[in-house]
Coordinates of C-alpha atoms and ligand atoms in Angstrom, one line a residue:
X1 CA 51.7 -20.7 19.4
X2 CA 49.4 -18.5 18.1
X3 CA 45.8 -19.8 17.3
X4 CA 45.7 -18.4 13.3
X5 CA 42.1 -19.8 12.9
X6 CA 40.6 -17.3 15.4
X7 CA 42.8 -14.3 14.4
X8 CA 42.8 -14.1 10.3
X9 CA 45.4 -12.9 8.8
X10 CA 45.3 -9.2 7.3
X11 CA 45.7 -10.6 4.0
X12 CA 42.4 -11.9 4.1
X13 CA 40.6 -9.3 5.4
X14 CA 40.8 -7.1 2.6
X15 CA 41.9 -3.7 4.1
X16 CA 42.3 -0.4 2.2
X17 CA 40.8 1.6 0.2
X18 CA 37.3 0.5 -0.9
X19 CA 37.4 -1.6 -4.1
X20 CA 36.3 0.3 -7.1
X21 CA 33.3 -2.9 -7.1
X22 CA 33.4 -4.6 -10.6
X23 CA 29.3 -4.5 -9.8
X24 CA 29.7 -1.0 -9.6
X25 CA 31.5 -0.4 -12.9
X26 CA 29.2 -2.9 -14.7
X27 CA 26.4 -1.5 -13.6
X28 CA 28.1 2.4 -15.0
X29 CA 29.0 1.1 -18.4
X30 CA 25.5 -1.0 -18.6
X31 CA 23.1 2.2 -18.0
X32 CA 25.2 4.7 -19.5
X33 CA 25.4 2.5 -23.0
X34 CA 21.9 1.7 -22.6
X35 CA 20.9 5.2 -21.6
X36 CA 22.4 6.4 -24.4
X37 CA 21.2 4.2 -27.1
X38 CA 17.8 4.5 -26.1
X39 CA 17.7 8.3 -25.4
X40 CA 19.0 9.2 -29.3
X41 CA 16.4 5.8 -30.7
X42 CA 13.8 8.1 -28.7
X43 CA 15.2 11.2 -29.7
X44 CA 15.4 10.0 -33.6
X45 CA 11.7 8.3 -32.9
X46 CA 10.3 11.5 -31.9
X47 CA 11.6 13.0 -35.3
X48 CA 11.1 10.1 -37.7
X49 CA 7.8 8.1 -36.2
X50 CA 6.7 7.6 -32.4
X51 CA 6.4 4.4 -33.1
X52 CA 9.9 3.4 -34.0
X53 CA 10.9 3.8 -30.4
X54 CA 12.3 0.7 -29.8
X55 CA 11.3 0.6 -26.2
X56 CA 8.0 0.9 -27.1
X57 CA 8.1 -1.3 -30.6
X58 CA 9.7 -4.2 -27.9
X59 CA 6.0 -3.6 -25.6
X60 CA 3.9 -3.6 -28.2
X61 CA 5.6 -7.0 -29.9
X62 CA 5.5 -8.3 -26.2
X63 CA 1.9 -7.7 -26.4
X64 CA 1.0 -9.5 -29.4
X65 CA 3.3 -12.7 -28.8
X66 CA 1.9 -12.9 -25.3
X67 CA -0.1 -15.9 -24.9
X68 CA -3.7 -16.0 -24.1
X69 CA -3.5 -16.5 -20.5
X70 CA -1.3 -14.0 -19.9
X71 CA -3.0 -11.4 -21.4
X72 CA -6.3 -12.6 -20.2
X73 CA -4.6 -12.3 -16.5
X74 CA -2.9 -8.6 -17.0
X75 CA -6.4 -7.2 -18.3
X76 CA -8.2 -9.0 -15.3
X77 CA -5.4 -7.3 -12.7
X78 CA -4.1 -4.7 -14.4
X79 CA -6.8 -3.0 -16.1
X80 CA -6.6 -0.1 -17.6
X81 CA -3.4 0.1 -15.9
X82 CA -1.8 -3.2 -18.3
X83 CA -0.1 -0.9 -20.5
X84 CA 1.9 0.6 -17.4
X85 CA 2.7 -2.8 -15.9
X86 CA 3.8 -4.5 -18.9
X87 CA 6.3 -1.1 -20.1
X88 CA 7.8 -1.2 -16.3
X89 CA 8.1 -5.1 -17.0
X90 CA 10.3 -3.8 -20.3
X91 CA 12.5 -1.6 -18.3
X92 CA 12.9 -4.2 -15.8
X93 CA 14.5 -6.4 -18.5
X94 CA 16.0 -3.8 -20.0
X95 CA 17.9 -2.9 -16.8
X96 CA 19.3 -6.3 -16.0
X97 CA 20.3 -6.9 -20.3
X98 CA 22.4 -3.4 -19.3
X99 CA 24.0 -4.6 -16.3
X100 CA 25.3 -8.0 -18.2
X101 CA 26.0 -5.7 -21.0
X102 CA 28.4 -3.2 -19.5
X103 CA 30.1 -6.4 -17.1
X104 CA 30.6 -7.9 -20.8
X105 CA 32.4 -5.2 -21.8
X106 CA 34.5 -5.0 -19.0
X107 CA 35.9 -7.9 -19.8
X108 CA 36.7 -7.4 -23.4
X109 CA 35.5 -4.4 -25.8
X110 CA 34.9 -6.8 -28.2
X111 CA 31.9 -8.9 -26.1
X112 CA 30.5 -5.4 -25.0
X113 CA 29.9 -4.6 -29.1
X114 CA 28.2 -8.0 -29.3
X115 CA 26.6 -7.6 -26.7
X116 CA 25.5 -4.3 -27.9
X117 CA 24.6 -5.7 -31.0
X118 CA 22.2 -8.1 -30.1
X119 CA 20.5 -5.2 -27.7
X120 CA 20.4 -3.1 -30.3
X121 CA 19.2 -6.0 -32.5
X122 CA 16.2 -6.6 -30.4
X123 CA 14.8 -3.7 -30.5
X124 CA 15.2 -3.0 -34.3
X125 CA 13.6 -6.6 -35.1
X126 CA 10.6 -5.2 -32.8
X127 CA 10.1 -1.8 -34.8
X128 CA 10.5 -3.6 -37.6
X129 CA 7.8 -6.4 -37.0
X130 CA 5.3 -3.3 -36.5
X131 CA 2.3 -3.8 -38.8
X132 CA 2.9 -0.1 -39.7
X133 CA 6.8 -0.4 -39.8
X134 CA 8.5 1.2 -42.6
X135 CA 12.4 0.7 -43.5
X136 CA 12.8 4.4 -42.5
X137 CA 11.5 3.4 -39.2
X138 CA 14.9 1.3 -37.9
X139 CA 17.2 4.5 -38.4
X140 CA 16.6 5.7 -34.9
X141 CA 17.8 2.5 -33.4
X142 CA 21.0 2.2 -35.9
X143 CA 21.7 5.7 -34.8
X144 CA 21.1 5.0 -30.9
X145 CA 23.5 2.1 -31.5
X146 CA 25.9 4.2 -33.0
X147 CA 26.1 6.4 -30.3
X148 CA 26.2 4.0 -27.9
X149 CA 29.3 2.5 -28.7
X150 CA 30.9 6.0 -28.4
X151 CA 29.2 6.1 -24.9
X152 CA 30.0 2.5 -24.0
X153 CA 34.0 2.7 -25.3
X154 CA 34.0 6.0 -23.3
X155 CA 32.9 4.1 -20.4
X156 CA 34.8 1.5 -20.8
X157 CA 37.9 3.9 -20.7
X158 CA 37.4 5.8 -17.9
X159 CA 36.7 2.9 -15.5
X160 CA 40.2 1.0 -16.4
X161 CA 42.0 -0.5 -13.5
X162 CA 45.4 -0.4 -12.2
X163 CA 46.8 -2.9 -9.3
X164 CA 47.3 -0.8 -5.9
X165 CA 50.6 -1.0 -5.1
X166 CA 49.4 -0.6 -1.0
X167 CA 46.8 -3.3 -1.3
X168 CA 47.6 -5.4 -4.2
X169 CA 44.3 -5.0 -5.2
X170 CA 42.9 -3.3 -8.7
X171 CA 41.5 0.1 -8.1
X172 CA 40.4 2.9 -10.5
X173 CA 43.2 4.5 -12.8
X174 CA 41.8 7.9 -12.4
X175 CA 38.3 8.2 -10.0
X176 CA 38.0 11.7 -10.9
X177 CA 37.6 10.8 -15.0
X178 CA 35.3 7.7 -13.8
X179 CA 32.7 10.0 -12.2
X180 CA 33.5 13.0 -14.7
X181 CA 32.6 10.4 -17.7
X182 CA 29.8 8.4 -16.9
X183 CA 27.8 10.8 -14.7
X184 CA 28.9 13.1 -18.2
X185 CA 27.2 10.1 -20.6
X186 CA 24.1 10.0 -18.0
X187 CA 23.6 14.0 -18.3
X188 CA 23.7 13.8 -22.4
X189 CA 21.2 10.6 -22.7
X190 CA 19.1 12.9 -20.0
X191 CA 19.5 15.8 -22.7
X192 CA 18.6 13.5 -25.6
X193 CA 15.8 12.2 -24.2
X194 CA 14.2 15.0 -23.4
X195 CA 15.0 16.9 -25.9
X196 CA 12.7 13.7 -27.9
X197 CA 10.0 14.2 -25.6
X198 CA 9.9 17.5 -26.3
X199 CA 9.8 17.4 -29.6
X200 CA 7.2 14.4 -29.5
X201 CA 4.9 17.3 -27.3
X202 CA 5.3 19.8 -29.6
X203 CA 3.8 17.7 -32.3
X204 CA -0.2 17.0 -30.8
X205 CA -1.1 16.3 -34.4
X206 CA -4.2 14.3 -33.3
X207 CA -4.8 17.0 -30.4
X208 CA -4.7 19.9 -32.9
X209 CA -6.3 18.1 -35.5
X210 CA -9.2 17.2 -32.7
X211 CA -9.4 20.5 -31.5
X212 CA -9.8 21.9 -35.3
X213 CA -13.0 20.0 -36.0
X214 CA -16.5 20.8 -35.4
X215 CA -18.8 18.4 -36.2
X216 CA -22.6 19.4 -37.9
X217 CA -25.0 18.8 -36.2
X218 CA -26.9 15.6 -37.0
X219 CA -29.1 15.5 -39.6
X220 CA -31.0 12.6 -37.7
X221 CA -30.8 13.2 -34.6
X222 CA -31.6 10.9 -31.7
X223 CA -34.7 11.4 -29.8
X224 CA -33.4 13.1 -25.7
X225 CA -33.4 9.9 -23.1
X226 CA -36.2 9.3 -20.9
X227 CA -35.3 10.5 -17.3
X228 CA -36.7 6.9 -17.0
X229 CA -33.7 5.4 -18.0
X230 CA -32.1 5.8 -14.7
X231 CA -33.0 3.9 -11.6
X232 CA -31.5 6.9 -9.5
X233 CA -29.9 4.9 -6.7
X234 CA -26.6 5.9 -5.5
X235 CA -23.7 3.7 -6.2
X236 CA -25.1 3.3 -10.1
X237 CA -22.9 4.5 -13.1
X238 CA -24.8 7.4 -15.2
X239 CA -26.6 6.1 -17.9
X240 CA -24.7 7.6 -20.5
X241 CA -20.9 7.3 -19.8
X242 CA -19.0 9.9 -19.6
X243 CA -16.0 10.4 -22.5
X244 CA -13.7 10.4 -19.7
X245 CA -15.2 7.4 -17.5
X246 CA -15.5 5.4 -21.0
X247 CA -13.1 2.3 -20.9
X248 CA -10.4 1.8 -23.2
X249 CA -9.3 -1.5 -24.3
X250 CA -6.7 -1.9 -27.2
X251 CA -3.3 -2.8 -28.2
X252 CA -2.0 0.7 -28.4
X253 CA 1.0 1.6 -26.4
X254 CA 1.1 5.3 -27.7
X255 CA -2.5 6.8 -28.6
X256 CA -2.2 7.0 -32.3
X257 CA -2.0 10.0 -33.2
X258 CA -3.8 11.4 -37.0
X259 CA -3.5 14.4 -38.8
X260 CA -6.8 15.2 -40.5
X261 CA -5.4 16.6 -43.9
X262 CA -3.6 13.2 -44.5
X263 CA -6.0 10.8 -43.2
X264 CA -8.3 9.3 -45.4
X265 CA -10.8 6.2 -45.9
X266 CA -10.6 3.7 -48.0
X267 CA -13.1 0.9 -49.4
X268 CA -11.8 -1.6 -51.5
X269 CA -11.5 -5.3 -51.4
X270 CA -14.3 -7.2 -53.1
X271 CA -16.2 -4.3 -54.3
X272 CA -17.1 -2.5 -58.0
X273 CA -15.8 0.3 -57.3
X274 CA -13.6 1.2 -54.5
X275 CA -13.5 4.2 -52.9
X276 CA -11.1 6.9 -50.6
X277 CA -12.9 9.5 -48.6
X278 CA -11.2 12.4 -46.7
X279 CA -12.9 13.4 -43.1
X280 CA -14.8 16.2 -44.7
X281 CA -16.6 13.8 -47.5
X282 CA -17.8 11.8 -45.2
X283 CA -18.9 14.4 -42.5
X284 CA -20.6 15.8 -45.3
X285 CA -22.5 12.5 -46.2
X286 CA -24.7 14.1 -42.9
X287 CA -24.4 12.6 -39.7
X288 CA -26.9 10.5 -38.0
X289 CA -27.2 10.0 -34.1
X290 CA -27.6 6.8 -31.9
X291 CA -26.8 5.8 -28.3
X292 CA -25.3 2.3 -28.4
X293 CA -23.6 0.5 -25.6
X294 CA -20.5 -1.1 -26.4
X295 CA -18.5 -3.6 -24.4
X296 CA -15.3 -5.9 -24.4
X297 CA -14.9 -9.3 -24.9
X298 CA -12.5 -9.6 -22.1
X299 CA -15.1 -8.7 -19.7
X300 CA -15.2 -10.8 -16.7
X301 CA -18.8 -11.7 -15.2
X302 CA -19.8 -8.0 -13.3
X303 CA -16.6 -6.4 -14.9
X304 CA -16.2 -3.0 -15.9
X305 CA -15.1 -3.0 -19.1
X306 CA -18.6 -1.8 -20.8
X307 CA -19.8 1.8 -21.5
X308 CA -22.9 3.6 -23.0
X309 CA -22.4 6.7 -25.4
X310 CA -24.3 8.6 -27.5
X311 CA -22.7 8.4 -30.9
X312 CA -22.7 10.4 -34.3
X313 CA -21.4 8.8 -37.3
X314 CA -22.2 8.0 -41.0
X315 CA -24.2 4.3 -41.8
X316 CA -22.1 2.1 -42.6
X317 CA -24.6 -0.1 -44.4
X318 CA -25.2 2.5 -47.2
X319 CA -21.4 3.2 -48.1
X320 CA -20.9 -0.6 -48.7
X321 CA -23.6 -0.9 -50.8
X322 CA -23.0 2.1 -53.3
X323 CA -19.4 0.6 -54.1
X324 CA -21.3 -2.9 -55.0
X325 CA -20.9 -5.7 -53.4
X326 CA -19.5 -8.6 -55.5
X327 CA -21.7 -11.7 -54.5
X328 CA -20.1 -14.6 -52.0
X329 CA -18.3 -12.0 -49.3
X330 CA -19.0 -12.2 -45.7
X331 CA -16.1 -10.4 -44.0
X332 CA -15.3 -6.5 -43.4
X333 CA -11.7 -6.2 -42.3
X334 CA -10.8 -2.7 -41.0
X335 CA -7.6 -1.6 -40.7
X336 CA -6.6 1.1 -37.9
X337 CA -3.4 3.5 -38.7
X338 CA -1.3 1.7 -36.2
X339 CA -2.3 -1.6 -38.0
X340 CA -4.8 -3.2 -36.0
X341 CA -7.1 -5.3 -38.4
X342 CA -10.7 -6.3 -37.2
X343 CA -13.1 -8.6 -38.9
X344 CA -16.8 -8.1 -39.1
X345 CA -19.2 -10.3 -40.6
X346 CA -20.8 -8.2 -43.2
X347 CA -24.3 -9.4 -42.6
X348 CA -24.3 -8.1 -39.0
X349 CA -23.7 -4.6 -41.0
X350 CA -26.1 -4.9 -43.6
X351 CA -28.8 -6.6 -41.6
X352 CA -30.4 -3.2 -40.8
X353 CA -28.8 -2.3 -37.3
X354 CA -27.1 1.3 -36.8
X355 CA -23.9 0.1 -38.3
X356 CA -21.8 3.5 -38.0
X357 CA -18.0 5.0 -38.9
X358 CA -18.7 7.1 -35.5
X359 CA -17.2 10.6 -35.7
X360 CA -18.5 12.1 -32.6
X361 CA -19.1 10.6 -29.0
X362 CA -21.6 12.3 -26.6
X363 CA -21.7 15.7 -27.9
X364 CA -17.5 16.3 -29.2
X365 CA -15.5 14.7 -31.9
X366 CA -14.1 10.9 -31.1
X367 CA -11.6 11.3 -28.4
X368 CA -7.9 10.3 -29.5
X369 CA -8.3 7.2 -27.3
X370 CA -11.2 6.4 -28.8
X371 CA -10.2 6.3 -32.1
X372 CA -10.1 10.2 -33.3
X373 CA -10.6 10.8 -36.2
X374 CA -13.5 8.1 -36.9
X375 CA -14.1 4.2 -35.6
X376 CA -16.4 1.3 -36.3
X377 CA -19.3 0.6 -34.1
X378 CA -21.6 -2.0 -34.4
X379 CA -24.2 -2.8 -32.0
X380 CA -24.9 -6.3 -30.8
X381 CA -20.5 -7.0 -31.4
X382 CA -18.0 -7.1 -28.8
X383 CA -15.3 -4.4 -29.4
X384 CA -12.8 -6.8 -31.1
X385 CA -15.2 -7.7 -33.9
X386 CA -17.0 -4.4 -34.3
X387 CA -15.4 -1.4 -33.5
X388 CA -12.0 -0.9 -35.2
X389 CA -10.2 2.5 -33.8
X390 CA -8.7 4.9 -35.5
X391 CA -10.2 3.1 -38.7
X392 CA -8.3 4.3 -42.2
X393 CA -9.3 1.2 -44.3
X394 CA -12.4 -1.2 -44.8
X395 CA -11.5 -4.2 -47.5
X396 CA -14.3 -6.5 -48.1
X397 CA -13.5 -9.9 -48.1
X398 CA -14.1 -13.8 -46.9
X399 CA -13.5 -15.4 -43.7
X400 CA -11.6 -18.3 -45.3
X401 CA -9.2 -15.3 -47.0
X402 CA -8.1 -13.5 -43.5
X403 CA -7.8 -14.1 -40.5
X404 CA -8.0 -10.6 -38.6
X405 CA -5.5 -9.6 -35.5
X406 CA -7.7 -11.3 -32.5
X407 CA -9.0 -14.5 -34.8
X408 CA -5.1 -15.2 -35.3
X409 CA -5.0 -15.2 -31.5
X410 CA -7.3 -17.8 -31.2
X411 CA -10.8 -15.5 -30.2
X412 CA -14.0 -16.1 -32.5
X413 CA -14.6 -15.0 -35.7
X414 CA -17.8 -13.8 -35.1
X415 CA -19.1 -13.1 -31.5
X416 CA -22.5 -11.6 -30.9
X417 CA -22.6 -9.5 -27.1
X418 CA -24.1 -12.4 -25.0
X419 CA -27.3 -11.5 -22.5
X420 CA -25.4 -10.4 -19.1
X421 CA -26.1 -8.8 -16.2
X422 CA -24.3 -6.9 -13.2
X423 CA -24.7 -6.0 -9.3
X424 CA -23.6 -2.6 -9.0
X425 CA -24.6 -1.6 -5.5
X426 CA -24.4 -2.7 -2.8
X427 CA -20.4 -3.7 -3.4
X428 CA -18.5 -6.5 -3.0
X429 CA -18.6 -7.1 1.0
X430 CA -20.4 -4.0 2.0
X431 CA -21.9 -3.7 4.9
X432 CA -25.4 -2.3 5.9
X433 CA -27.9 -2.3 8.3
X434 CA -30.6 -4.3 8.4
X435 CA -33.6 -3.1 6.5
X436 CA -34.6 -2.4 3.1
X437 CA -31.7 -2.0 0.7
X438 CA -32.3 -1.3 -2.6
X439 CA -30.2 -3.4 -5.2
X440 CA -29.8 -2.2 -8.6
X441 CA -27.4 -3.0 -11.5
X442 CA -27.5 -3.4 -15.3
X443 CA -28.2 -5.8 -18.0
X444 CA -27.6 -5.6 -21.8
X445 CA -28.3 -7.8 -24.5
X446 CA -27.7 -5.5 -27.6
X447 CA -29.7 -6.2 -30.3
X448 CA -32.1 -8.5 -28.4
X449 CA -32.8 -6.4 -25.5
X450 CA -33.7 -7.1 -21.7
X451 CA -37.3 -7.9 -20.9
X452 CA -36.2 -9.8 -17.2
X453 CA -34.2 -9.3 -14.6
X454 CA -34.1 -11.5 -11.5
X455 CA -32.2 -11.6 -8.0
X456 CA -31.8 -14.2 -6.0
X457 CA -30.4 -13.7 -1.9
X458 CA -28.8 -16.3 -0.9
X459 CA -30.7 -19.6 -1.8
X460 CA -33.9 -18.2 -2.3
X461 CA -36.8 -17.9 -4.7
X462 CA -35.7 -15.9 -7.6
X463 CA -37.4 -12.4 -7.3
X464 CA -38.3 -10.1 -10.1
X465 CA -36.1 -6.7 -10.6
X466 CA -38.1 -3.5 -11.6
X467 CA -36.3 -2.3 -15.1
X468 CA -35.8 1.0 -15.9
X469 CA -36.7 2.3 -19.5
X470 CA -35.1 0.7 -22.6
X471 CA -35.8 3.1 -25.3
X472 CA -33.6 0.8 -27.7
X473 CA -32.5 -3.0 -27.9
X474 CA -28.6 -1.7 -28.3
X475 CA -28.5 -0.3 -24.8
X476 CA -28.0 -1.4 -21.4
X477 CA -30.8 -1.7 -19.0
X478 CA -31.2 -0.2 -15.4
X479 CA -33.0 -2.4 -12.8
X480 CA -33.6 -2.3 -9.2
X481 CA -34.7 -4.8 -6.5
X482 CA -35.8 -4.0 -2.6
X483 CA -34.3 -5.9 -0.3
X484 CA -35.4 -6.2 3.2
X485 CA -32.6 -7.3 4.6
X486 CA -31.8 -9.2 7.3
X487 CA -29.0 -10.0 10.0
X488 CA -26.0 -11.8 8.9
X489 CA -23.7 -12.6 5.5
X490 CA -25.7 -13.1 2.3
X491 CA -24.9 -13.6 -1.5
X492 CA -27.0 -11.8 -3.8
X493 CA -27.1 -13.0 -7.1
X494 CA -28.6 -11.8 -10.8
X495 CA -29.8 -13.1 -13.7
X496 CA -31.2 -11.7 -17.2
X497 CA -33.9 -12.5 -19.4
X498 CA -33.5 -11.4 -23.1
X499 CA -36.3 -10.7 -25.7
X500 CA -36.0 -13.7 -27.3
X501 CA -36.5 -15.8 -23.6
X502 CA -33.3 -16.7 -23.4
X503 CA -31.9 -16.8 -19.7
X504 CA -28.4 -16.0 -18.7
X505 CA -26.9 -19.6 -18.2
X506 CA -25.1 -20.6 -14.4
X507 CA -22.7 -21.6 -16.8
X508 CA -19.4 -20.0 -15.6
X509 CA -16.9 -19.5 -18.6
X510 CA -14.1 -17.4 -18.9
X511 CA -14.2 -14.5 -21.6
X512 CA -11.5 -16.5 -24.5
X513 CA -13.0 -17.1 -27.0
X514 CA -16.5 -15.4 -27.2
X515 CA -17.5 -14.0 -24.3
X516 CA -17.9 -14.6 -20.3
X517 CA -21.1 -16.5 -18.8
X518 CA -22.7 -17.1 -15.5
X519 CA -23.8 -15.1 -13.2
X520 CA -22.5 -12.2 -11.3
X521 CA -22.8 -12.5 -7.4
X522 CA -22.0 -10.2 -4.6
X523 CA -21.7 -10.8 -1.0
X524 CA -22.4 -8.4 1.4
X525 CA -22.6 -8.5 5.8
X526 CA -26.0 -7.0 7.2
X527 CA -25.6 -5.9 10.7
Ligands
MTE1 N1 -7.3 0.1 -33.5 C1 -7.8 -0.7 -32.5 N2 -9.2 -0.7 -32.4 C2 -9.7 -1.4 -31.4 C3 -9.0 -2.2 -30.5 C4 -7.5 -2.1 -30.7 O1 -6.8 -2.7 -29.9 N3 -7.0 -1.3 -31.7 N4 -9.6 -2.9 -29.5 C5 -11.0 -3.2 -29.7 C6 -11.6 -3.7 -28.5 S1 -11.1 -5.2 -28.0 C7 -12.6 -3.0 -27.9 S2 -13.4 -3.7 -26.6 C8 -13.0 -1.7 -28.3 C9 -12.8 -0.8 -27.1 O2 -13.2 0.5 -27.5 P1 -12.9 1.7 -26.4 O3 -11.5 1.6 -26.0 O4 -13.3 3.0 -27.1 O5 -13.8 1.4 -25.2 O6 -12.1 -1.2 -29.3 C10 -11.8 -2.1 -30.3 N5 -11.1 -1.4 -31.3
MO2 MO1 -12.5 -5.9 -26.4

């Protein structure tokens, strides 16, 4: 007798022709529907409004459901780089909803249009639930749906089956039609989707609109900084920060994007008389001139996420007071074109500080990322309270009335820049021979200004830092300390002194919902 279990049977080793993979097939239909849909919403997006693009309307939605925690985390690892993450993170998705898309319709037309549907339906509730969104804005996606049921029943079509007669086993009707049609559908969402991007480079509104202005010169302008202000020890950031080293921190998935002759400024809200301004009424209010430093909530003890410039803008304090203030209001919500709202509590503007609508930063107009044509900027605020981007409308108001974008999210209300300070050589784990090593950092307390800094080596005496200059309360403070340093692994640590006497706390808290304390440490190896 033959032993069967050790020799299988042919039938059940599957021979012939390689099976035209239901994976396979799925995974055609699936990208070349979703390919499709997406490349026409893009290439209608382009043509309507960028930010209809449902791809991008689901990031952005993604980012204001996200919880705290998870946003806290992605702007702690991801950085700068958060936006990137979080759209590959879309795409993943995106992918996988595709592949259980087109294996739907496989099955039966009729669960590929639901399926299509609901895809589809996503992304139009996402455009739609942008604070901008306009009814307009969903056409893109209806059309990308449209066209993706002609790409998905085409698909669908061209990858039918038909039972070998050889093998018994389904196998493609026509191979030649499957390639021709899908790798067909692939090449025209390729062609739609550029042909969008295209069209979305040939419109550099806010470039060209940028590259059209030229500011006045200040009619106050700010006295030249001390060379003082600088410690000069390698490994410390410039004083003043460079446009392009400045850090960005918003919401923005595409960089707004504003045409000068149809932007304007409006005042309204509790006032007398409300007010619109186009760019070149309020350039020609005259410009004053002011270096602030400006920083982010979300910045971790010793993070990054802070920047000196030397600003132009108009006072804020003046405009708000010639459209009359009705008595009992204590908020300034500004609204940015892509509908971020910030709150400000009015008395920080009017309280005599260098409140500005910045215009310029260090010397050109407001970068697009920084919120060309004109932001907020108030010294003594963290970013999210302060220094609304591409700012279109200011509305007086009360806290108890509105809650603004990062207050809904749970962040403070108000939320003055706390003292803080920062190692910034030597680094994290550096190593150096023994000797004198100079450590130097910053410190800011806007508003209050630094009048101590102290570093402490391991659990030593705290020692005194030498400042640098501090020509103004609003900006950051250089400081140095001489080491002499010996053998072996050591934590340095620093603390800061403000002008009122207050000293950084130990205190470690995490920035949500006002701010980061404690203080920053490094540890370095001395050989
Ligand atoms: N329109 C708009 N303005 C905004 C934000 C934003 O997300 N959208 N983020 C705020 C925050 S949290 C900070 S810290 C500053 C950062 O300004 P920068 O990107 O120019 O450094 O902008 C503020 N203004
Ligand atoms: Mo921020």
């Amino acid at each position: 007798m033959e032993p069967t279990d050790i020799e299988p049977r042919p039938a059940t080793r599957r021979p012939g022709p390689p099976r035209p993979g239901t994976v396979v097939r799925a995974v055609a239909v699936g990208l070349c529907t979703a390919a499709v849909t997406l490349g026409v919403s893009h290439l209608g997006a382009a043509v309507v409004d960028p930010a209809a693009d449902p791809v991008l309307a689901v990031g952005a939605a993604s980012i204001d459901l996200a919880p705290q925690p998870l946003k806290a985390f992605a702007i702690r690892t991801f950085g700068t780089n958060d936006k990137i993450v979080l759209l590959g993170g879309v795409y993943t998705v995106l992918v996988l909803a595709a592949v259980a898309l087109g294996a739907a319709a496989l099955r039966r037309r009729r669960f590929g249009l639901v399926g299509l549907v609901a895809f589809t339906g996503v992304g139009a509730v996402a455009v739609l639930s942008r604070p901008t969104a306009t009814a307009v804005d969903v056409l893109p996606v209806l059309a990308g749906a449209g066209a993706g049921v002609v790409a998905m029943l085409l698909v669908v079509r061209a990858a039918r089956t038909v039972t070998s007669a050889a093998t018994g086993r389904p196998r493609l009707l026509n191979r030649r039609q499957f390639l021709a049609t899908a790798g067909g559908t692939a090449v025209g969402a390729a062609a739609v989707t550029t042909a969008g991007q295209a069209i979305a480079r040939s419109r550099p509104v806010g470039a060209e609109s940028r590259a059209s202005v030229s500011l006045p010169p200040p009619v106050r302008p700010a006295p030249p900084l001390p060379a003082t202000v600088s410690v000069g020890v390698d490994g410390m950031p410039p004083f003043v920060t460079p446009n392009r080293d400045f850090y960005r921190v918003d919401t923005a998935l595409i960089v707004p994007q504003v045409d000068l002759t149809d932007w304007r400024l409006t005042l309204d809200g509790a006032v007398d008389r409300p007010r619109t301004w186009r760019y070149e009424d309020l350039l020609a209010r005259g410009l004053v001139e002011r270096d602030i430093t400006l920083n982010c909530v979300s910045n971790e003890v010793g993070g990054p996420y802070i920047g000196t410039a030397r600003w132009t803008g108009i006072p804020l304090a003046p405009l708000l007071r010639e459209a009359g203030l009705r008595p009992g209001q204590n908020q300034l919500v500004s609204r940015s074109v892509e509908g971020m709202t910030i709150g400000t509590p009015l008395e920080a503007i009017l309280d005599g500080r260098d409140a500005l609508l910045a215009v310029g930063m260090n010397g050109e107009p407001l970068p697009l990322d920084h919120g060309f044509p004109l932001r907020m900027l108030v010294p003594g605020l963290y970013g999210y309270v302060g220094a609304c981007k591409w700012l279109t409308s200011m509305t007086v108001t009360t806290f108890d009335a509105f809650d603004p974008y990062w207050v809904q999210r749970g962040w403070a209300p108000d939320a003055p820049v706390k003292t803080a300070s920062r190692i910034d050589t030597p680094k994290p784990f550096a190593q150096r021979p023994a000797g004198p090593v100079m450590i130097a950092g910053v410190a800011w307390a806007q508003r209050r200004g630094i009048t101590a800094v102290e570093v402490q080596v391991d659990d030593g005496p705290w020692q005194q830092a030498r400042l640098a200059d501090g020509p103004s309360p609003d900006l950051w403070r250089q400081w140095t300390y001489r080491w002499d340093a010996t053998p072996g692994s050591h934590t340095l640590r620093v603390r800061a002194t403000d002008a009122t006497g207050a000293t950084q706390t130990a205190q470690r808290v995490p920035p949500f919902p006002d701010g980061a304390t404690g203080w920053h440490s490094v540890t370095v190896t001395i050989t």
